[in-house]
XYZ file of C-alpha atoms in Angstrom:
668
model
C -16.869 201.910 35.276
C -14.237 199.657 33.704
C -12.664 201.500 30.755
C -13.058 198.573 28.370
C -16.681 198.028 29.378
C -17.331 201.740 28.846
C -15.786 201.573 25.373
C -17.914 198.570 24.477
C -21.054 200.269 25.762
C -20.342 203.415 23.784
C -19.822 201.388 20.605
C -23.313 199.923 20.990
C -25.066 203.128 22.022
C -25.454 202.261 25.702
C -24.914 205.167 28.098
C -22.592 204.735 31.065
C -23.736 208.026 32.595
C -26.485 210.576 32.093
C -27.483 214.049 33.232
C -30.486 214.137 35.566
C -33.235 216.754 35.759
C -31.026 218.903 37.972
C -28.206 218.748 35.397
C -26.085 216.548 37.645
C -23.990 213.713 36.254
C -25.246 210.278 37.328
C -23.037 207.240 36.812
C -24.768 204.067 35.630
C -24.000 200.872 37.555
C -21.748 198.430 35.642
C -24.257 195.598 36.151
C -26.915 197.699 34.413
C -24.619 198.304 31.449
C -23.819 194.573 31.254
C -27.528 193.721 31.409
C -28.511 196.170 28.670
C -25.657 195.050 26.426
C -26.985 191.527 26.845
C -30.369 192.684 25.562
C -28.530 193.858 22.444
C -26.932 190.450 22.005
C -23.533 191.545 23.347
C -21.903 189.363 26.011
C -20.114 191.539 28.579
C -20.351 189.215 31.575
C -16.605 188.662 31.936
C -13.319 190.382 31.002
C -12.716 187.782 28.309
C -16.179 188.310 26.848
C -15.668 192.080 26.834
C -12.334 191.664 25.071
C -13.898 189.430 22.412
C -16.776 191.856 21.892
C -14.384 194.786 21.519
C -12.369 192.826 18.985
C -15.546 192.244 16.994
C -16.359 195.960 17.121
C -12.894 196.939 15.910
C -13.065 194.427 13.091
C -16.022 196.220 11.529
C -15.002 198.182 8.452
C -16.064 201.762 9.220
C -15.879 202.661 5.553
C -18.166 199.852 4.428
C -21.700 200.459 3.249
C -24.113 200.429 6.236
C -27.203 198.216 6.160
C -29.489 201.242 5.829
C -28.549 204.587 4.304
C -30.789 207.583 5.060
C -30.155 210.524 2.748
C -31.793 213.937 3.051
C -33.122 215.116 -0.296
C -30.794 217.623 -1.922
C -27.703 216.371 -0.108
C -24.960 214.025 -1.241
C -23.099 211.175 0.408
C -19.760 209.559 -0.376
C -19.746 205.857 -1.233
C -16.961 203.251 -0.984
C -17.137 202.854 -4.755
C -19.472 202.996 -7.775
C -22.912 201.492 -7.398
C -26.431 201.099 -8.723
C -29.597 202.507 -7.151
C -32.781 200.551 -7.808
C -35.532 203.094 -7.371
C -38.822 202.466 -5.646
C -40.646 202.582 -8.979
C -38.355 199.911 -10.451
C -36.060 202.227 -12.373
C -32.275 201.891 -12.101
C -29.625 204.562 -11.856
C -25.858 204.160 -11.882
C -23.907 206.313 -9.431
C -20.197 206.964 -9.148
C -18.563 207.213 -5.749
C -21.246 209.499 -4.406
C -25.002 209.459 -3.943
C -26.325 212.518 -5.812
C -28.687 215.050 -4.284
C -31.385 214.690 -6.931
C -32.568 211.182 -6.099
C -36.345 211.077 -5.617
C -37.911 210.745 -2.206
C -38.701 207.165 -1.313
C -37.525 203.690 -0.426
C -34.824 202.413 -2.768
C -32.102 199.738 -2.881
C -28.401 200.494 -3.226
C -25.817 198.008 -4.478
C -22.238 199.104 -3.905
C -18.850 197.500 -3.159
C -20.299 194.010 -3.121
C -23.045 194.846 -0.623
C -26.712 195.812 -0.786
C -28.454 198.294 1.472
C -31.800 199.969 1.933
C -31.599 203.557 0.714
C -34.193 205.965 2.096
C -34.325 209.456 0.612
C -36.194 211.692 3.023
C -37.379 215.315 2.881
C -35.190 217.868 4.618
C -38.277 219.408 6.173
C -42.059 219.271 6.062
C -44.270 222.161 4.941
C -44.814 224.737 7.678
C -47.972 223.796 9.621
C -50.892 226.230 9.464
C -51.786 228.510 12.364
C -55.033 227.078 13.636
C -56.753 225.655 16.692
C -58.729 222.555 17.535
C -60.047 220.173 20.146
C -58.132 217.592 22.181
C -60.394 214.612 22.617
C -60.319 211.389 24.587
C -62.619 209.587 22.157
C -63.860 207.018 24.671
C -65.196 209.939 26.784
C -67.370 211.353 23.983
C -70.879 209.886 24.010
C -74.149 210.370 22.173
C -77.607 208.880 21.879
C -76.258 206.352 19.366
C -73.036 205.232 21.058
C -72.741 202.141 23.221
C -71.536 203.216 26.657
C -68.452 205.008 25.298
C -67.437 207.235 22.411
C -67.144 205.683 18.981
C -66.044 206.547 15.452
C -69.548 207.666 14.545
C -69.426 210.184 17.384
C -66.008 211.284 16.143
C -67.259 211.860 12.587
C -70.194 213.916 13.864
C -68.040 215.910 16.268
C -65.333 216.497 13.650
C -67.816 217.801 11.098
C -69.335 220.202 13.644
C -65.902 221.314 14.879
C -64.725 222.103 11.354
C -67.880 224.012 10.520
C -67.410 226.208 13.611
C -63.817 227.127 12.801
C -61.639 224.404 14.342
C -58.758 223.210 12.190
C -57.956 219.934 13.939
C -59.117 217.261 16.367
C -56.352 215.611 18.410
C -57.230 212.121 19.677
C -55.937 209.729 22.293
C -54.275 206.645 20.750
C -56.790 204.364 19.018
C -54.328 201.441 19.030
C -55.596 197.882 19.301
C -55.733 196.052 22.630
C -56.091 192.338 23.295
C -59.503 190.745 22.589
C -59.663 188.671 25.782
C -61.050 189.954 29.069
C -60.210 192.011 31.031
C -59.994 194.718 28.401
C -57.060 197.098 28.852
C -58.212 200.629 29.640
C -54.974 202.507 28.988
C -54.555 203.636 25.377
C -50.804 203.937 25.984
C -50.097 200.223 26.582
C -51.460 198.768 23.345
C -51.223 195.279 21.947
C -50.499 196.821 18.544
C -49.722 200.293 17.236
C -50.430 199.163 13.661
C -54.082 198.269 14.084
C -57.170 199.883 15.610
C -59.196 199.102 18.706
C -62.578 197.728 17.494
C -64.178 198.986 20.715
C -64.496 202.284 18.836
C -66.687 200.825 16.076
C -70.235 202.093 15.684
C -72.225 198.948 15.022
C -75.168 200.644 13.331
C -72.885 202.315 10.765
C -71.737 198.999 9.261
C -72.966 197.610 5.953
C -73.613 194.293 7.699
C -76.071 195.955 10.100
C -77.898 197.544 7.198
C -77.977 194.212 5.342
C -79.250 192.207 8.311
C -82.888 191.178 8.562
C -85.141 193.202 10.905
C -85.225 190.565 13.684
C -81.405 190.481 13.787
C -81.212 194.266 13.907
C -83.749 194.273 16.723
C -81.578 191.865 18.720
C -78.531 194.022 18.058
C -80.306 197.213 19.126
C -81.570 195.602 22.322
C -78.028 194.740 23.439
C -76.830 198.349 23.434
C -75.338 199.146 26.883
C -76.341 202.381 28.571
C -73.907 205.114 29.522
C -72.731 204.823 33.114
C -70.905 207.062 35.553
C -67.685 205.334 34.471
C -66.834 203.613 31.203
C -67.002 199.833 31.489
C -64.784 198.559 28.688
C -65.522 194.904 29.421
C -69.265 195.459 29.223
C -68.959 197.425 25.993
C -66.648 194.878 24.361
C -68.800 191.925 25.425
C -71.844 193.569 23.863
C -70.134 194.764 20.685
C -68.293 191.516 20.062
C -71.515 189.537 20.476
C -73.535 191.659 18.051
C -70.691 191.892 15.550
C -70.539 188.101 15.578
C -74.267 188.088 14.810
C -73.669 190.468 11.904
C -70.536 188.826 10.508
C -72.493 186.413 8.252
C -73.912 189.471 6.469
C -70.433 190.856 5.723
C -68.300 190.663 2.616
C -65.146 188.559 3.159
C -61.793 190.312 3.593
C -58.956 189.301 1.267
C -56.285 188.285 3.764
C -53.827 187.332 1.046
C -53.611 191.003 0.075
C -52.468 192.047 3.553
C -50.177 189.516 5.268
C -49.661 191.807 8.280
C -53.429 191.949 8.848
C -53.685 188.165 8.468
C -50.981 187.724 11.106
C -52.625 190.228 13.460
C -56.017 188.540 13.068
C -54.349 185.199 13.805
C -52.897 186.640 17.012
C -56.380 187.852 18.009
C -57.875 184.417 17.407
C -55.098 182.757 19.436
C -55.457 185.346 22.193
C -59.136 184.501 22.541
C -58.157 180.890 23.149
C -54.928 181.307 25.161
C -55.050 184.832 26.644
C -53.712 188.234 25.645
C -50.048 187.525 26.547
C -48.391 185.348 23.895
C -45.490 184.647 26.253
C -47.847 182.455 28.313
C -49.017 180.482 25.258
C -47.763 176.971 24.487
C -44.145 177.095 23.357
C -44.907 175.959 19.818
C -47.090 179.061 19.265
C -44.409 181.598 20.170
C -43.447 182.446 16.589
C -45.908 183.552 13.875
C -44.233 181.339 11.267
C -44.287 178.175 13.401
C -46.062 175.104 11.957
C -48.325 174.945 15.017
C -49.487 178.508 14.322
C -50.349 177.579 10.736
C -52.401 174.666 12.030
C -54.189 176.843 14.575
C -54.872 179.414 11.855
C -56.574 176.692 9.838
C -58.639 175.520 12.810
C -59.602 179.064 13.778
C -60.244 180.321 10.241
C -63.654 181.763 11.163
C -62.213 183.738 14.081
C -59.280 184.959 11.981
C -61.727 186.159 9.325
C -63.850 187.839 12.010
C -60.981 189.859 13.459
C -59.765 190.843 10.002
C -63.286 192.069 9.230
C -63.269 194.209 12.378
C -60.140 195.968 11.143
C -61.780 196.462 7.748
C -64.704 198.137 9.525
C -62.313 200.352 11.486
C -60.705 201.467 8.229
C -64.097 202.270 6.714
C -65.242 204.309 9.687
C -61.936 206.156 9.990
C -62.255 207.009 6.291
C -65.638 208.553 7.131
C -64.019 210.648 9.857
C -61.358 211.859 7.429
C -64.054 212.711 4.904
C -65.930 214.730 7.544
C -62.790 216.737 8.312
C -62.181 217.448 4.636
C -65.796 218.365 3.953
C -65.662 220.854 6.826
C -62.533 222.454 5.364
C -60.201 221.633 8.245
C -56.632 222.681 7.355
C -55.162 219.848 9.460
C -57.941 217.386 10.280
C -57.690 214.468 12.679
C -54.374 214.156 14.525
C -53.720 210.634 15.787
C -51.555 209.863 18.789
C -48.681 207.368 18.565
C -47.894 205.676 21.883
C -44.221 205.390 22.824
C -44.288 201.590 22.944
C -46.312 198.401 23.103
C -47.276 195.702 25.563
C -44.487 193.147 25.020
C -47.019 190.320 25.324
C -49.298 191.775 22.657
C -49.704 191.355 18.932
C -46.780 193.540 17.884
C -44.593 191.861 20.501
C -45.442 188.542 18.844
C -45.284 189.624 15.201
C -42.248 191.890 15.478
C -40.221 189.977 18.062
C -37.210 189.852 15.757
C -36.747 193.647 15.894
C -37.606 194.123 19.582
C -35.314 193.857 22.608
C -36.688 190.861 24.464
C -37.091 191.429 28.191
C -36.444 195.171 28.270
C -38.931 197.551 29.892
C -39.090 201.161 28.722
C -39.419 203.914 31.298
C -37.767 207.083 32.592
C -35.032 207.882 35.114
C -35.803 209.489 38.483
C -36.923 213.105 38.421
C -38.530 215.636 40.728
C -41.993 214.134 40.271
C -41.014 210.440 40.169
C -38.056 210.012 42.471
C -37.966 206.236 42.022
C -38.001 206.475 38.239
C -40.727 205.184 35.947
C -41.260 201.704 34.539
C -43.855 201.811 31.787
C -43.584 198.102 31.096
C -43.328 198.680 27.345
C -41.205 196.938 24.734
C -38.501 198.766 22.774
C -37.106 198.567 19.261
C -33.601 197.159 18.937
C -31.746 199.881 17.026
C -29.351 197.408 15.423
C -32.171 195.189 14.186
C -34.093 198.161 12.800
C -31.076 199.153 10.717
C -30.444 195.572 9.590
C -34.036 195.238 8.343
C -34.186 198.615 6.624
C -36.509 200.071 9.285
C -39.370 198.203 7.607
C -41.344 197.581 10.816
C -41.056 201.226 11.860
C -42.059 202.402 8.382
C -45.064 200.108 8.210
C -46.283 201.194 11.653
C -46.133 204.851 10.605
C -47.889 204.156 7.315
C -50.815 202.360 8.885
C -51.339 205.150 11.398
C -50.928 207.980 8.911
C -53.300 206.672 6.271
C -56.220 208.061 8.313
C -54.419 211.097 9.737
C -54.025 214.760 8.983
C -51.402 214.815 11.686
C -49.496 212.622 14.100
C -48.608 213.358 17.714
C -45.584 211.306 18.778
C -45.693 210.517 22.488
C -42.295 210.933 24.210
C -40.689 212.028 20.952
C -37.273 212.058 22.670
C -37.464 208.278 22.288
C -36.476 208.726 18.644
C -33.076 209.825 19.985
C -32.749 207.639 23.086
C -34.886 205.504 25.397
C -34.506 204.550 29.038
C -34.094 200.757 29.113
C -34.670 198.836 32.342
C -33.142 195.337 32.179
C -34.920 192.275 33.652
C -34.896 192.141 37.425
C -33.927 195.800 37.856
C -35.929 198.633 39.348
C -37.041 201.609 37.295
C -34.133 203.730 38.537
C -31.629 200.995 37.640
C -31.748 201.488 33.895
C -29.808 203.467 31.344
C -30.287 205.200 28.013
C -29.850 203.432 24.686
C -29.228 205.598 21.638
C -31.104 205.347 18.346
C -30.136 206.729 14.956
C -32.178 209.914 15.261
C -31.435 210.987 11.688
C -32.971 207.747 10.458
C -35.903 207.692 12.882
C -36.808 211.337 12.311
C -36.086 211.250 8.589
C -38.350 208.237 8.017
C -41.062 209.901 10.085
C -40.716 212.994 7.871
C -40.922 210.913 4.683
C -44.072 209.055 5.702
C -45.710 212.218 7.053
C -44.821 214.030 3.814
C -46.453 211.312 1.757
C -49.565 211.436 3.936
C -49.687 215.249 3.907
C -49.609 215.201 7.698
C -48.435 217.574 10.410
C -46.126 216.097 13.080
C -46.264 217.093 16.762
C -43.650 215.752 19.157
C -44.432 215.467 22.872
C -41.164 216.910 24.175
C -42.208 217.869 27.696
C -39.926 217.433 30.676
C -36.164 217.118 30.521
C -35.147 216.661 26.890
C -31.842 217.142 25.152
C -31.421 220.317 23.066
C -30.907 218.087 20.025
C -34.551 217.022 20.266
C -35.872 220.573 20.048
C -33.424 221.448 17.269
C -34.258 218.291 15.353
C -37.993 218.956 15.416
C -37.672 222.627 14.562
C -35.267 221.930 11.696
C -37.841 219.697 10.009
C -40.877 221.931 10.649
C -42.194 219.452 13.178
C -43.825 220.930 16.263
C -42.948 220.515 19.914
C -45.370 220.839 22.839
C -46.024 223.776 25.157
C -48.237 223.367 28.223
C -49.435 226.345 30.250
C -48.647 224.596 33.562
C -44.986 224.230 32.528
C -44.544 227.628 30.830
C -42.608 229.162 33.739
C -39.349 230.934 34.395
C -36.644 229.835 36.823
C -38.506 231.511 39.692
C -41.696 229.582 38.996
C -43.563 232.561 37.542
C -45.807 231.950 34.539
C -44.279 233.168 31.299
C -46.435 235.527 29.196
C -47.837 233.734 26.145
C -46.033 236.103 23.771
C -42.798 234.386 24.852
C -44.009 230.854 24.141
C -42.243 229.091 21.256
C -43.831 229.399 17.833
C -42.912 225.888 16.716
C -45.332 224.086 19.022
C -48.786 222.839 19.877
C -49.909 224.878 22.894
C -52.374 223.495 25.431
C -53.474 224.306 28.957
C -52.910 220.812 30.302
C -52.448 217.157 29.305
C -54.249 213.939 30.139
C -51.748 213.287 32.967
C -52.151 216.711 34.612
C -54.947 218.606 36.371
C -57.728 220.027 34.252
C -58.116 223.804 34.316
C -61.068 223.649 36.766
C -59.245 221.010 38.831
C -56.183 223.235 39.100
C -58.210 226.272 40.134
C -60.128 224.385 42.843
C -57.156 222.423 44.182
C -58.767 219.113 43.230
C -55.380 217.724 42.177
C -54.098 218.162 45.730
C -57.209 216.735 47.341
C -57.313 213.582 45.250
C -53.575 212.906 45.484
C -53.805 213.264 49.265
C -56.703 210.838 49.297
C -54.678 208.372 47.212
C -51.534 208.806 49.382
C -49.545 210.122 46.413
C -48.218 213.294 48.017
C -44.546 213.360 48.877
C -45.039 216.173 51.382
C -47.596 217.290 53.952
C -50.978 218.135 52.437
C -50.861 221.651 53.898
C -47.598 222.288 52.065
C -49.121 221.120 48.783
C -52.248 223.190 49.346
C -50.121 226.280 49.961
C -48.108 225.554 46.824
C -51.310 225.161 44.790
C -52.671 228.446 46.160
C -49.425 230.205 45.241
C -49.531 228.726 41.746
C -53.089 229.940 41.312
C -52.154 233.463 42.353
C -49.166 233.442 40.029
C -51.404 232.392 37.164
C -53.953 235.100 37.928
C -51.184 237.685 38.147
C -49.868 236.727 34.705
C -53.348 236.770 33.162
C -54.074 240.206 34.636
C -50.680 241.588 33.597
C -51.438 240.493 30.035
C -54.912 242.082 30.184
C -56.480 238.683 29.636
C -58.407 238.556 32.919
C -60.528 241.584 33.846
C -60.622 242.672 37.457
C -63.602 241.032 39.174
C -66.533 243.121 40.325
C -66.349 243.551 44.135
C -68.929 241.575 46.058
C -71.123 243.106 48.716
C -69.365 241.072 51.397
C -65.656 240.444 50.675
C -64.063 237.351 52.203
C -62.015 239.524 54.554
C -61.462 243.271 55.054
C -59.122 244.611 52.379
C -59.072 241.356 50.436
C -59.105 241.561 46.651
C -62.230 240.162 45.003
C -61.862 236.578 43.826
C -62.492 236.076 40.113
C -65.036 233.526 38.975
C -63.350 230.254 37.982
C -65.304 230.181 34.741
C -63.878 233.556 33.773
C -60.378 232.369 34.647
C -60.802 229.339 32.377
C -61.808 231.665 29.533
C -58.767 233.841 30.255
C -56.521 230.782 30.119
C -57.839 230.041 26.649
C -57.284 233.684 25.748
C -53.653 233.117 26.753
C -53.453 230.276 24.239
C -54.933 232.535 21.582
C -52.420 235.300 22.390
C -49.417 233.006 21.881
C -47.491 232.725 18.610
C -47.660 228.915 18.637
C -48.840 227.440 15.369
C -51.380 225.018 16.784
C -53.669 225.436 19.800
C -55.329 222.476 21.513
C -58.426 222.856 23.679
C -59.656 220.148 26.038
C -63.371 219.583 26.517
C -62.641 218.614 30.117
C -61.433 222.190 30.702
C -64.284 223.932 28.912
C -67.059 221.788 30.430
C -65.894 222.274 34.012
C -64.617 218.753 34.748
C -62.332 218.828 37.808
C -61.099 215.228 37.458
C -58.100 214.572 35.219
C -58.326 211.663 32.737
C -55.328 209.787 34.147
C -53.576 209.877 37.517
C -49.936 208.747 37.164
C -48.846 206.409 39.928
C -52.205 204.629 40.146
C -53.770 201.569 38.559
C -57.164 200.702 40.050
C -57.119 203.282 42.838
C -58.328 205.943 40.392
C -60.688 205.619 37.381
C -57.946 206.165 34.829
C -59.168 206.422 31.224
C -62.744 205.711 32.343
C -64.183 209.203 32.890
C -66.874 210.186 30.374
C -67.385 213.821 29.520
C -70.242 215.427 31.468
C -72.053 216.314 28.226
C -73.089 214.370 25.127
C -72.146 215.406 21.592
C -75.475 217.187 21.129
C -75.155 218.974 24.478
C -71.596 220.051 23.706
C -72.711 221.700 20.499
C -75.249 223.862 22.339
C -73.311 224.529 25.558
C -72.732 228.298 26.008
C -69.274 227.695 27.510
C -68.235 225.843 24.367
C -69.732 228.550 22.163
C -67.745 231.208 24.001
C -64.428 229.389 23.525
C -65.226 228.676 19.867
C -65.920 232.367 19.269
C -62.720 233.385 21.087
C -60.423 231.050 19.174
C -62.099 231.390 15.796
C -61.656 235.153 16.066
C -57.989 234.775 17.051
C -57.258 232.143 14.404
C -59.711 232.761 11.537
C -59.871 230.085 8.873
C -59.010 232.492 6.044
C -55.633 233.279 7.669
C -54.520 229.798 8.651
C -52.627 228.904 5.506
C -48.868 229.029 5.869
C -46.001 229.341 3.402
C -43.959 226.277 2.593
C -40.875 227.630 4.345
C -40.232 229.687 7.466
């Protein structure tokens, strides 16, 4: 790596090397560094260009006021001179050459030394989360007699109320982010068109005021179009049916005031344009590529009915999410509904169109090679430009958090390490040919803390895999939780770690949506299906032996912790001298007992595990070869409530984490 290129990269937060999962130093190719710098608007394509860019870097006054100042409440910060703080509530306060520690939390403006900046005063830490347990739920998989081929917000409200009444303190959802309105409908909740708005697929039609106001013949037509539940969820069928009936009901609806919410008006415009031109705005006519373009204003006028329709759908989503929140509160849940924030967006979607000015155009977010993905990962997602976020006062990031948190008792942040750094893959490069770009973690995490504080929400960071120690320290220091998964709770020899040694500052679960379910792990289904899909990197016999060893290690840990009783010998053992094999159902219960025995603050239980589903919700490395995100639960909401396996787990966890003891002090 050329020394001058390395200096330029470091000045702009672009890594020239990184440490891989084996803690080995990996040098980044110079062409990758040049490509990523280009995505940040820095020309490094020649020695002369590098020299000019370095000159520009050195010309920046390091003592000048930055474009955004993030100040932890109770701390001070030196200023280049006296200034005036205009508070969020409109008040003004003169300051000398230092920001005082008693400024109120919030979003303020600072004028100092001839410059103005956004001043964000953030809490040093959140309240300590309660010790409680709850359900992890892929909402689309939850069905009932009233839902239309997939789970909906009415199902969620019913399930949440029941869960709270039986002792659960939270319900953790998959992302409910909006996808494009044109067919085919995206199945993955982690590649959304927008993280600021909600997927109307989750609406319950019969719970809308327009349905209740419609005449009986219209309601009869609506009811007749309800799709039945199938073996797999058919998103296109569900959306075609729901969109049609919602269009029939729209004339019965009250209009939405778009002038009061410009972001909603812009999103609804994107939806209307996407219906006409497709879900990827980059393939639209050139004159529609910017939301403020005259051609967009003309199209908005022509498509006024469709814009109003899509705005109404978001209004309905807000109403039904409010009902879910009310159900959680009425049931006395100490946390409530925890929403999931995807790590990025589809660059061709609504946020890619509306927020293009603060996104790195052409970048694809992913991950470097590791033991499980030796070619690296390309998630195809867009990334924030850290320099543009700072220049705009982090407004887009703030607004995204606010919209998500207004219906949340908690927020799970997918790939939370992305608040510190993200793996950028430049155009034309493979997933392994990227590098890390640094973000201002103090700003990203501080703003997250401020918005969560205002919403009264718990924050959980998904910090699985290889993460920097700063990530764990940063979460813990702000009373935000990390993630602990039973499959990964092992020592250096691969043995399962007793739950008493799991970290306290975490959400503990048995598995995740990308890993085998508990029954799938015990039966070796994860090996069988990966062999069938040609996803194994080694011989199937080797993987089967590894899975058998893992199972025995798990059983040994559960027995050593007195969580799994010795099985009753059968009349005819499998082989002379062989130990009796425990029933898989009993092992699943013991695995949940391990969760309950851990000190972790939050426990998450998957219905896939409890109901005996061997198939995992998502199989990384596949697209259409596996029914990703399309597997319904084997039981309906009503059947779940009366299932003896569910009752047993509820009794176990409610005894371990009783509601009366789940309140926590404000400090650790």
